[in-house]
Amino acid sequence: MADTIEIRWHGRGGQGAKTAALLVADAAIATGKLAQAFPEYGPERMGAPVKAFNRISGQEIRVHCAVEHPSIVLVLDETLVDSVNVLEGLPENGTIIINTEKKPEEYRQKLNFPGNIFTVDASGIALKNIGLNKPNTPMLGALVKATGILDYEKMLADTAHKLQKKFKNKPEVIEGNVKAIKDAYEEVSK
Amino acid sequence: MPVKTEVKQLVAAKTGNEAMAEAMRQIDPDVVAAYPITPATEIAQIFSSFVADGQVNTEMVTVESEHSALSACVGSAAAGARAMTATAAQGLMLMAEIMPIAAALRLPIVMPEVNRAISGPINIHCDHSDTMFCRDAGWIQIFSENTQEAYDNVLQAVRIAEHAKVRLPALVTTDGFIISHAMETIKILPDDEAKAFIGAYKANYSVLDAAHPITVGSIDLQNYYFEHRLPMINALKEAKAVIKQVGREFGEKYGRPYDLLEKYRMDDAETAIVCLGSTAGTAKDVVDALRDEGQKAGLLKIRVFRPFPVEDIAAVLAGLKAVAVLDRSDSLNGYGGPVFTEVCSALFNSIQKPKIVNYIYGLGGRDIDLHMLKSVYDRLASIKDGQDLGTIVDYLGARK
Amino acid sequence: MTTMLDEKKYTANLPASELPEGGVWTEAGSSLMRKTGDWKVEQPVWDKAKCISCFTCWAYCPDSCMQIENGRMAGIDLEHCKGCGICANVCPPKVSAIKMEKAR
């Protein structure tokens, strides 16, 4: 388990935290790694705080319990920072990536967290490219830029492929999402 | 140990439900009749897209209840069709009336089933109460640890259920959400290989064969009911050897062997946890950590709960010092869980036997983590070294 | 073709090992050996002259006792009729071709 990367996603039902976790696992597996993605066991309710998890490893992943000590946390909705302990279990050298217009420094004070803080306006990027506040795919771009856990080009290709299956009659959705990932990759700041 | 295999398998990212639907696509059953229920809905939903896209030749019957779903499967299977359905929890309980009929008529219906707590209180999360509720229905019950096993087990279940010595319906379960909605890395057989493995199905009889009319489901009174139940009882006994043989063949061909049980680091073990389903994976990591500390801990995963592997369990556990049976349901018998009582009865006639305790855990989706499992092994270590057994049946992770 | 049930087999108490799988009956004709006609307290009496061969009784009879020949009602199989009286009940009132009487 030592080389397993554990990730926790915080979002609100409908924002796509679970889908983002599935896309990360899918991309990890497509790049030759072994991975898990799972929601906080349950049906997502629109607007309710939800969690999703990833494990990525070079070896077989056998555990089937919730992630306790993630090394990476992603927050899809910054209002959750006030209501949920997004830092729970995150070690001091861990990484948190927040969807916000604010600069990382503002969150460093607010969270009192010494580790890596990244921010990206994933909602703004999603609205511009997809026309909807669906910050989950841009967060993929931010995640890969901030942590380097996946090969960027391969992740882009796999995500586009996965979206092609889901939206085969809506090519504009695929293009928008790919552009959103690219923008977030460029814009995420530390 | 995985053996070298020449069959090129596709590595894919699939959730448990996707994996089971994928196996169904390859099986291409004649009839699928199903009704949606969380967390099993996706199985039939994904499969219905295969039907709509013309990827299978299945007659998909959308019914008004699970009772009707299984009834439609029974009817079509009695007509000689390879029939499948999928469900969970309350849906399985609504099928309960029809389940023993499918078994008694010796119809090899295969049902992916997602373990979910039964009401009440209403809950949609994982435990094994639903499957255990139907444990005496004459169905084979296979539990899956992860998405790979979910896929492999559905394919094998078809072979097992349809085997001439078995001819019984089979349930293949995954743990609700923990596996059903978890994406994992799995290997998928090529379509032609999967089809070749399950083979063609030739029913023993068909109610639609007008040239050979038959009566199915007639009444039996005191003078024949017993004799008609005996062959079904015997078929469940015969099924054990068939399940082993099919699991062995699957291993030889595709590198993933299966048995009634999975023994993990049991060879020189002094203590062991016995459990079913996804918890086994988590427990393996705990066993490895304990072994690194020099503790002789092992794990016994019961893959097949029906038929119950009495002989194999007794052989594996008899020489141990202390065992904890983990039940993800309570049998409400005023004592303990169903796996516990059956494991105890399997060992009753052994000359040597371990001390055994029972933990009911994870009801309604309560998480079971590494620390909880470690605490069970710690207790076994103290029991092993002579401490009193104490509470025999306990509740792991519950606020008492 | 339909295989007819052997009377010896019908009356024997066969062991489980000799029974067909799933309790299926592969042979026909057990009712020929199971005469239920002597169960009845009342029996139907059919008046051929009044009968219009509408076959309502034929459709309703739970024991398939209404006998038809050349497209016309021909009689009632009293060896199997249990005397339930449904036939008399469904016979159209204007026709009234079946009456229930004390069984003989």
mmCIF file of C-alpha atoms in Angstrom, chain B residues 104-106 164 167 204-205 211-218 223-224 227-228 230-231, chain C residues 1-2 9-10 12-17 19-28 34:
data_model
loop_
_atom_site.group_PDB
_atom_site.id
_atom_site.type_symbol
_atom_site.label_atom_id
_atom_site.label_comp_id
_atom_site.label_asym_id
_atom_site.label_seq_id
_atom_site.Cartn_x
_atom_site.Cartn_y
_atom_site.Cartn_z
ATOM 1 C CA ALA B 104 -37.298 -27.053 -7.606
ATOM 2 C CA LEU B 105 -38.075 -26.894 -11.328
ATOM 3 C CA ARG B 106 -34.281 -27.110 -11.821
ATOM 4 C CA ALA B 164 -25.962 -31.568 -16.091
ATOM 5 C CA ARG B 167 -29.278 -27.569 -13.069
ATOM 6 C CA ASN B 204 -33.702 -30.712 -20.517
ATOM 7 C CA TYR B 205 -37.255 -29.864 -21.403
ATOM 8 C CA ALA B 211 -44.283 -32.583 -30.086
ATOM 9 C CA HIS B 212 -43.345 -33.655 -26.549
ATOM 10 C CA PRO B 213 -45.981 -32.189 -24.244
ATOM 11 C CA ILE B 214 -45.136 -32.183 -20.555
ATOM 12 C CA THR B 215 -46.582 -31.049 -17.255
ATOM 13 C CA VAL B 216 -44.456 -28.635 -15.217
ATOM 14 C CA GLY B 217 -45.178 -27.536 -11.666
ATOM 15 C CA SER B 218 -47.869 -30.049 -10.811
ATOM 16 C CA ASN B 223 -46.481 -39.501 -1.312
ATOM 17 C CA TYR B 224 -44.186 -37.657 -3.728
ATOM 18 C CA GLU B 227 -38.905 -37.629 -3.417
ATOM 19 C CA HIS B 228 -39.115 -34.569 -5.636
ATOM 20 C CA LEU B 230 -34.342 -35.032 -2.748
ATOM 21 C CA PRO B 231 -32.856 -34.633 -6.254
ATOM 22 C CA MET C 1 -45.623 -37.639 -29.851
ATOM 23 C CA THR C 2 -47.269 -37.809 -26.491
ATOM 24 C CA LYS C 9 -45.637 -46.595 -13.018
ATOM 25 C CA TYR C 10 -48.558 -44.453 -11.947
ATOM 26 C CA ALA C 12 -45.803 -47.428 -7.966
ATOM 27 C CA ASN C 13 -44.171 -45.324 -5.281
ATOM 28 C CA LEU C 14 -41.010 -44.510 -7.228
ATOM 29 C CA PRO C 15 -37.772 -43.581 -5.464
ATOM 30 C CA ALA C 16 -36.283 -40.111 -5.934
ATOM 31 C CA SER C 17 -33.571 -41.492 -8.199
ATOM 32 C CA LEU C 19 -38.036 -39.323 -11.043
ATOM 33 C CA PRO C 20 -37.559 -36.897 -13.932
ATOM 34 C CA GLU C 21 -35.625 -33.693 -13.150
ATOM 35 C CA GLY C 22 -37.661 -30.800 -11.820
ATOM 36 C CA GLY C 23 -40.688 -32.974 -11.063
ATOM 37 C CA VAL C 24 -41.717 -32.747 -14.695
ATOM 38 C CA TRP C 25 -44.310 -35.188 -16.019
ATOM 39 C CA THR C 26 -43.122 -36.304 -19.416
ATOM 40 C CA GLU C 27 -46.035 -38.698 -19.957
ATOM 41 C CA ALA C 28 -49.699 -37.930 -20.343
ATOM 42 C CA ARG C 34 -57.645 -41.189 -11.573
#
